[in-house]
Short mmCIF file of C-alpha atoms and ligand atoms in Angstrom, two decimals:
data_model
loop_
_atom_site.label_atom_id
_atom_site.label_comp_id
_atom_site.label_asym_id
_atom_site.label_seq_id
_atom_site.Cartn_x
_atom_site.Cartn_y
_atom_site.Cartn_z
CA MET W 12 20.91 -17.28 -4.84
CA LYS W 13 19.50 -14.24 -6.63
CA VAL W 14 16.63 -15.01 -9.01
CA ALA W 15 15.82 -12.32 -11.55
CA ARG W 16 13.46 -11.77 -14.46
CA PHE W 17 14.97 -10.04 -17.42
CA GLN W 18 14.51 -9.00 -21.01
CA PHE W 19 17.21 -9.82 -23.54
CA GLY W 20 16.33 -8.67 -27.04
CA SER W 21 12.71 -9.70 -27.47
CA THR W 22 12.99 -12.56 -24.97
CA ILE W 23 11.65 -12.36 -21.44
CA ASP W 24 12.91 -15.04 -19.10
CA TYR W 25 14.28 -15.64 -15.64
CA GLY W 26 17.63 -16.82 -14.39
CA ILE W 27 20.21 -16.60 -11.65
CA VAL W 28 22.39 -13.55 -11.04
CA GLU W 29 25.89 -14.12 -9.71
CA ASP W 30 28.01 -11.01 -9.34
CA GLU W 31 27.70 -9.35 -12.77
CA ARG W 32 26.73 -12.54 -14.56
CA VAL W 33 23.23 -13.60 -15.51
CA ILE W 34 22.71 -17.34 -15.97
CA PRO W 35 19.56 -17.79 -18.06
CA ARG W 36 17.10 -20.60 -17.45
CA GLU W 37 18.09 -22.54 -20.58
CA VAL W 38 21.75 -22.63 -19.51
CA LEU W 39 20.66 -23.97 -16.13
CA GLU W 40 18.46 -26.55 -17.86
CA LYS W 41 21.36 -27.83 -19.96
CA ALA W 42 23.72 -27.95 -16.99
CA LEU W 43 21.21 -29.73 -14.78
CA ARG W 44 19.84 -31.89 -17.62
CA ARG W 45 16.26 -31.17 -16.66
CA ASP W 46 13.51 -28.77 -17.58
CA LEU W 47 12.73 -25.84 -15.35
CA PRO W 48 9.29 -24.21 -15.02
CA GLU W 49 8.62 -21.54 -17.63
CA GLU W 50 7.63 -18.96 -15.04
CA ILE W 51 9.69 -17.74 -12.12
CA VAL W 52 6.87 -18.43 -9.63
CA GLY W 53 6.84 -22.09 -10.71
CA PHE W 54 10.56 -22.18 -9.98
CA ILE W 55 10.55 -20.52 -6.56
CA SER W 56 7.63 -22.67 -5.41
CA ASP W 57 9.62 -25.90 -5.82
CA PRO W 58 12.04 -26.17 -2.88
CA SER W 59 13.77 -29.31 -4.20
CA LEU W 60 14.49 -27.52 -7.49
CA THR W 61 15.66 -24.27 -5.92
CA SER W 62 17.99 -26.08 -3.54
CA LEU W 63 19.39 -28.10 -6.45
CA VAL W 64 20.05 -24.94 -8.48
CA GLU W 65 21.52 -23.22 -5.44
CA GLU W 66 24.00 -26.08 -5.01
CA GLU W 67 24.88 -26.52 -8.68
CA THR W 68 25.14 -22.92 -9.89
CA PRO W 69 28.61 -22.26 -8.44
CA LEU W 70 29.84 -25.36 -10.32
CA LEU W 71 28.71 -24.17 -13.76
CA ASP W 72 31.30 -23.38 -16.38
CA ALA W 73 31.34 -19.62 -16.24
CA SER W 74 32.56 -19.22 -19.81
CA LYS W 75 29.48 -20.58 -21.54
CA GLN W 76 26.42 -18.74 -22.83
CA LEU W 77 26.18 -16.34 -19.97
CA LEU W 78 24.93 -12.82 -20.09
CA THR W 79 26.03 -9.92 -17.95
CA LEU W 80 23.79 -7.46 -16.17
CA ASN W 81 24.72 -4.92 -18.88
CA ASP W 82 23.24 -7.16 -21.58
CA VAL W 83 19.77 -7.36 -20.06
CA LYS W 84 17.00 -5.19 -18.76
CA LEU W 85 15.96 -6.36 -15.30
CA LEU W 86 12.19 -6.60 -14.85
CA ALA W 87 10.02 -6.84 -11.75
CA PRO W 88 11.02 -10.28 -10.44
CA ILE W 89 7.37 -11.12 -9.75
CA GLN W 90 5.14 -9.39 -12.30
CA ASN W 91 1.76 -10.85 -11.33
CA PRO W 92 1.77 -11.82 -7.66
CA PRO W 93 -1.52 -13.37 -6.50
CA LYS W 94 -1.56 -10.58 -3.91
CA ILE W 95 0.55 -7.85 -2.36
CA ILE W 96 -0.01 -7.50 1.38
CA CYS W 97 1.41 -4.40 3.05
CA LEU W 98 1.93 -3.66 6.74
CA GLY W 99 1.36 -0.22 8.19
CA LEU W 100 3.24 1.20 11.18
CA ASN W 101 5.62 -1.66 11.77
CA TYR W 102 8.76 0.32 12.71
CA ALA W 103 9.32 1.92 16.09
CA ASP W 104 11.00 4.98 14.53
CA HIS W 105 8.21 5.49 11.95
CA ALA W 106 5.47 5.33 14.62
CA ALA W 107 7.46 7.79 16.76
CA GLU W 108 7.81 10.35 13.94
CA GLN W 109 4.01 10.45 13.71
CA ASN W 110 3.50 10.44 17.51
CA LEU W 111 1.57 7.21 17.15
CA GLN W 112 1.59 4.18 19.40
CA PRO W 113 2.39 0.85 17.77
CA PRO W 114 -0.80 -1.05 16.92
CA GLN W 115 -1.78 -3.95 19.17
CA GLU W 116 -2.39 -6.10 16.11
CA PRO W 117 -0.93 -5.87 12.60
CA VAL W 118 -2.52 -3.20 10.42
CA ILE W 119 -2.61 -4.42 6.85
CA PHE W 120 -3.85 -3.38 3.45
CA LEU W 121 -3.68 -4.84 -0.03
CA LYS W 122 -2.09 -3.25 -3.05
CA PRO W 123 -3.21 -4.37 -6.52
CA ARG W 124 -0.71 -6.25 -8.66
CA THR W 125 -1.25 -3.72 -11.44
CA ALA W 126 0.81 -1.32 -9.31
CA ILE W 127 3.94 -3.47 -9.78
CA SER W 128 6.75 -2.01 -11.83
CA GLY W 129 10.37 -2.86 -12.53
CA PRO W 130 13.43 -2.06 -10.42
CA TYR W 131 14.51 0.84 -12.66
CA ASP W 132 11.17 1.81 -14.21
CA ASP W 133 9.58 5.22 -13.84
CA ILE W 134 7.10 6.11 -11.12
CA VAL W 135 4.26 7.93 -12.86
CA TYR W 136 3.06 10.96 -10.90
CA PRO W 137 -0.74 10.92 -11.42
CA SER W 138 -2.15 14.30 -12.36
CA ILE W 139 -4.85 14.05 -9.65
CA VAL W 140 -2.21 13.57 -6.90
CA LYS W 141 -0.71 16.51 -5.00
CA GLU W 142 1.56 14.82 -2.43
CA LEU W 143 3.62 11.92 -3.72
CA ASP W 144 5.78 10.04 -1.20
CA TYR W 145 8.09 7.03 -0.91
CA GLU W 146 8.28 4.18 1.61
CA GLY W 147 11.33 1.92 1.38
CA GLU W 148 10.45 -1.59 2.58
CA LEU W 149 11.78 -5.11 2.89
CA ALA W 150 9.43 -7.47 1.04
CA VAL W 151 8.96 -11.17 1.67
CA VAL W 152 8.32 -13.44 -1.32
CA ILE W 153 6.24 -16.54 -0.57
CA GLY W 154 7.48 -19.85 -2.04
CA THR W 155 4.88 -22.39 -1.00
CA LYS W 156 1.26 -22.25 0.12
CA ALA W 157 0.75 -21.45 3.79
CA LYS W 158 -2.43 -21.41 5.84
CA ARG W 159 -2.40 -20.97 9.63
CA VAL W 160 1.29 -21.70 10.11
CA GLU W 161 3.03 -20.84 13.38
CA PRO W 162 6.04 -18.48 13.39
CA ASP W 163 8.56 -21.25 14.09
CA LYS W 164 7.48 -23.17 10.96
CA VAL W 165 6.41 -20.40 8.61
CA MET W 166 9.84 -19.60 7.13
CA GLU W 167 9.70 -22.96 5.35
CA HIS W 168 7.10 -21.30 3.13
CA VAL W 169 9.15 -18.20 2.38
CA PHE W 170 11.38 -18.31 -0.69
CA GLY W 171 13.22 -15.08 -0.13
CA PHE W 172 13.33 -11.31 -0.02
CA THR W 173 13.32 -8.33 -2.31
CA VAL W 174 13.28 -4.52 -2.16
CA PHE W 175 9.96 -2.68 -2.38
CA ASN W 176 8.86 0.95 -2.54
CA ASP W 177 5.33 1.43 -1.18
CA VAL W 178 4.75 4.62 -3.18
CA SER W 179 1.91 6.62 -1.64
CA ALA W 180 -0.28 9.58 -2.55
CA ARG W 181 -0.53 11.18 0.91
CA ASP W 182 -3.22 13.71 0.09
CA ILE W 183 -5.57 10.94 -1.07
CA GLN W 184 -4.49 8.49 1.66
CA PHE W 185 -5.19 10.96 4.47
CA ARG W 186 -8.36 12.32 2.87
CA ASP W 187 -9.83 8.83 2.43
CA ARG W 188 -8.68 7.74 5.91
CA GLN W 189 -7.89 4.34 4.50
CA TRP W 190 -5.18 3.35 2.16
CA THR W 191 -6.39 1.61 -0.92
CA ARG W 192 -6.88 4.51 -3.31
CA GLY W 193 -3.76 6.45 -2.30
CA LYS W 194 -1.48 3.45 -2.68
CA SER W 195 -2.90 1.67 -5.70
CA PHE W 196 -1.99 3.76 -8.74
CA ASP W 197 -0.10 2.01 -11.54
CA THR W 198 3.70 2.09 -10.91
CA PHE W 199 3.22 2.60 -7.13
CA ALA W 200 4.97 -0.71 -6.36
CA PRO W 201 8.47 -0.74 -7.84
CA ILE W 202 10.17 -3.99 -6.85
CA GLY W 203 13.44 -5.87 -7.33
CA PRO W 204 16.08 -5.92 -8.63
CA TRP W 205 15.82 -9.68 -7.89
CA VAL W 206 14.68 -12.05 -5.16
CA VAL W 207 17.43 -13.22 -2.81
CA SER W 208 16.79 -16.65 -1.32
CA LYS W 209 16.37 -16.69 2.44
CA SER W 210 19.49 -18.82 2.90
CA GLN W 211 21.62 -16.04 1.36
CA VAL W 212 20.06 -12.90 2.73
CA GLY W 213 21.73 -13.21 6.12
CA ASP W 214 19.89 -12.09 9.24
CA TYR W 215 16.68 -10.63 7.80
CA ASN W 216 15.89 -9.23 11.26
CA ASN W 217 18.95 -6.99 11.05
CA LEU W 218 19.42 -5.54 7.55
CA LYS W 219 20.26 -1.92 6.83
CA ILE W 220 17.57 -0.14 4.82
CA THR W 221 18.24 3.20 3.13
CA THR W 222 16.14 5.44 0.92
CA ARG W 223 17.70 8.30 -1.05
CA VAL W 224 16.04 11.01 -3.11
CA ASN W 225 18.40 12.48 -5.70
CA GLY W 226 21.22 11.05 -3.58
CA GLU W 227 20.02 12.64 -0.32
CA VAL W 228 19.54 10.08 2.44
CA ARG W 229 15.94 10.24 3.70
CA GLN W 230 15.46 6.87 5.40
CA ASN W 231 18.37 5.23 7.17
CA SER W 232 17.30 2.43 9.44
CA THR W 233 17.46 -1.27 10.07
CA THR W 234 14.93 -4.07 10.00
CA SER W 235 15.84 -4.69 13.65
CA LEU W 236 13.47 -1.82 14.47
CA MET W 237 10.43 -3.74 13.24
CA TYR W 238 7.80 -4.42 15.92
CA LEU W 239 6.57 -7.58 14.29
CA LYS W 240 9.48 -9.63 12.96
CA VAL W 241 9.32 -11.41 9.61
CA PRO W 242 8.22 -14.85 10.93
CA GLU W 243 5.51 -13.24 13.08
CA ILE W 244 4.30 -11.15 10.14
CA VAL W 245 4.07 -14.07 7.74
CA SER W 246 2.47 -16.32 10.36
CA SER W 247 -0.02 -13.62 11.28
CA MET W 248 -1.00 -13.07 7.62
CA SER W 249 -1.41 -16.84 7.18
CA GLN W 250 -3.98 -16.86 10.02
CA VAL W 251 -6.13 -14.57 7.87
CA MET W 252 -5.64 -15.64 4.28
CA THR W 253 -4.00 -18.46 2.40
CA LEU W 254 -0.56 -17.35 1.29
CA GLU W 255 0.26 -18.54 -2.20
CA PRO W 256 3.45 -18.91 -4.25
CA GLY W 257 4.58 -15.51 -5.50
CA ASP W 258 2.66 -13.51 -2.91
CA ILE W 259 4.53 -10.42 -1.75
CA ILE W 260 4.38 -9.14 1.81
CA ALA W 261 5.80 -5.64 2.30
CA THR W 262 6.84 -5.37 5.93
CA GLY W 263 6.39 -1.66 6.61
CA THR W 264 8.62 1.39 6.37
CA PRO W 265 11.04 3.02 8.84
CA SER W 266 11.19 6.73 9.71
CA GLY W 267 12.11 9.44 7.22
CA VAL W 268 9.12 9.36 4.89
CA GLY W 269 8.57 12.68 3.11
CA PHE W 270 5.35 13.72 4.84
CA ALA W 271 6.90 13.41 8.32
CA ILE W 272 10.00 15.54 7.60
CA LYS W 273 10.15 18.59 9.91
CA PRO W 274 9.71 21.49 9.73
CA LYS W 275 8.26 21.01 6.28
CA PRO W 276 7.32 17.80 4.43
CA LYS W 277 9.41 16.89 1.40
CA PHE W 278 7.20 15.27 -1.19
CA LEU W 279 8.48 13.85 -4.45
CA SER W 280 8.64 16.00 -7.58
CA VAL W 281 8.76 15.11 -11.25
CA GLY W 282 12.38 14.46 -12.27
CA GLU W 283 13.54 13.22 -8.86
CA VAL W 284 15.07 9.77 -8.53
CA VAL W 285 14.18 7.59 -5.54
CA GLU W 286 16.51 4.79 -4.55
CA VAL W 287 15.74 2.14 -1.96
CA GLU W 288 18.64 -0.07 -0.92
CA ILE W 289 18.63 -3.03 1.46
CA GLN W 290 21.79 -4.68 2.72
CA ASN W 291 22.51 -8.11 1.16
CA ILE W 292 19.77 -7.62 -1.43
CA GLY W 293 20.45 -4.60 -3.64
CA ALA W 294 18.84 -1.36 -4.76
CA ILE W 295 15.91 -0.24 -6.88
CA ARG W 296 16.06 3.17 -8.54
CA ASN W 297 13.03 4.90 -10.01
CA ARG W 298 12.58 8.29 -11.61
CA VAL W 299 9.38 10.23 -11.05
CA VAL W 300 7.79 11.28 -14.33
CA ALA W 301 4.66 13.25 -15.16
CA GLU W 302 1.63 11.37 -16.35
CA SER W 303 1.41 11.77 -20.10
CA SER W 304 -1.90 12.89 -21.46
CA SER W 305 -2.00 9.88 -23.81
CA SER W 306 -1.71 7.20 -21.09
MG1 MG J 405 4.15 1.05 3.59
#
């Protein structure tokens, strides 16, 4: 099941995406004869409801009151996550391109939720930044609260997966020697285009992940190269902080980031389009635009 948030006219809602069709919440409510939570996080945090919808959706009459993807504007599937946790250096190939050893323990940082933007929204290039870069990442979306849960049980708390770009200002990141400022600008967390439930994503430990800039492949890897696998990551985060419904955990980026390209780094420029695609999930596509003096 793919769960998306979308805008149709002046209405913002969530629903299920099947192929090109969008099944809005109210159509699901009529078909199931029950109310659904008004917010997507309420929906994905109720496993009995999500499994019911997952079973019933294929049985719906496809002719009725459905929208298509062309009718709607897809929005960030989770607009206000309680938190965004990001892993650093979690891919063997990405550590190697920086001549770094993998960390003994997970290196994490938090990104503010105000950085979230939609799957096709612009990335705003801040005027104080000199070196803008991309990081294509698989993101985990938490369904139910988890605190100190072992890896073999923790996936019960995961609703699904989405595509994430951990946009980074390298000049600031490396100057500060920690990550918060360089990774926290507004629009530095494009996400989407929807959340795919864990039952439908396939083997999340072996998904192709590709990042293109203006069509040129920059990152071409697989989640099988992660040091810490998804259950270990989520379990390890839950040892530190309570994971809550709607939390997003970005699992690190593979090799091919702009700053590590030899012989010369390739940073992002205004006008370029960055696309991150993950097998069995989909792609997000974001144009880099200059910061306007009025915003
Ligand atoms: Mg990252």
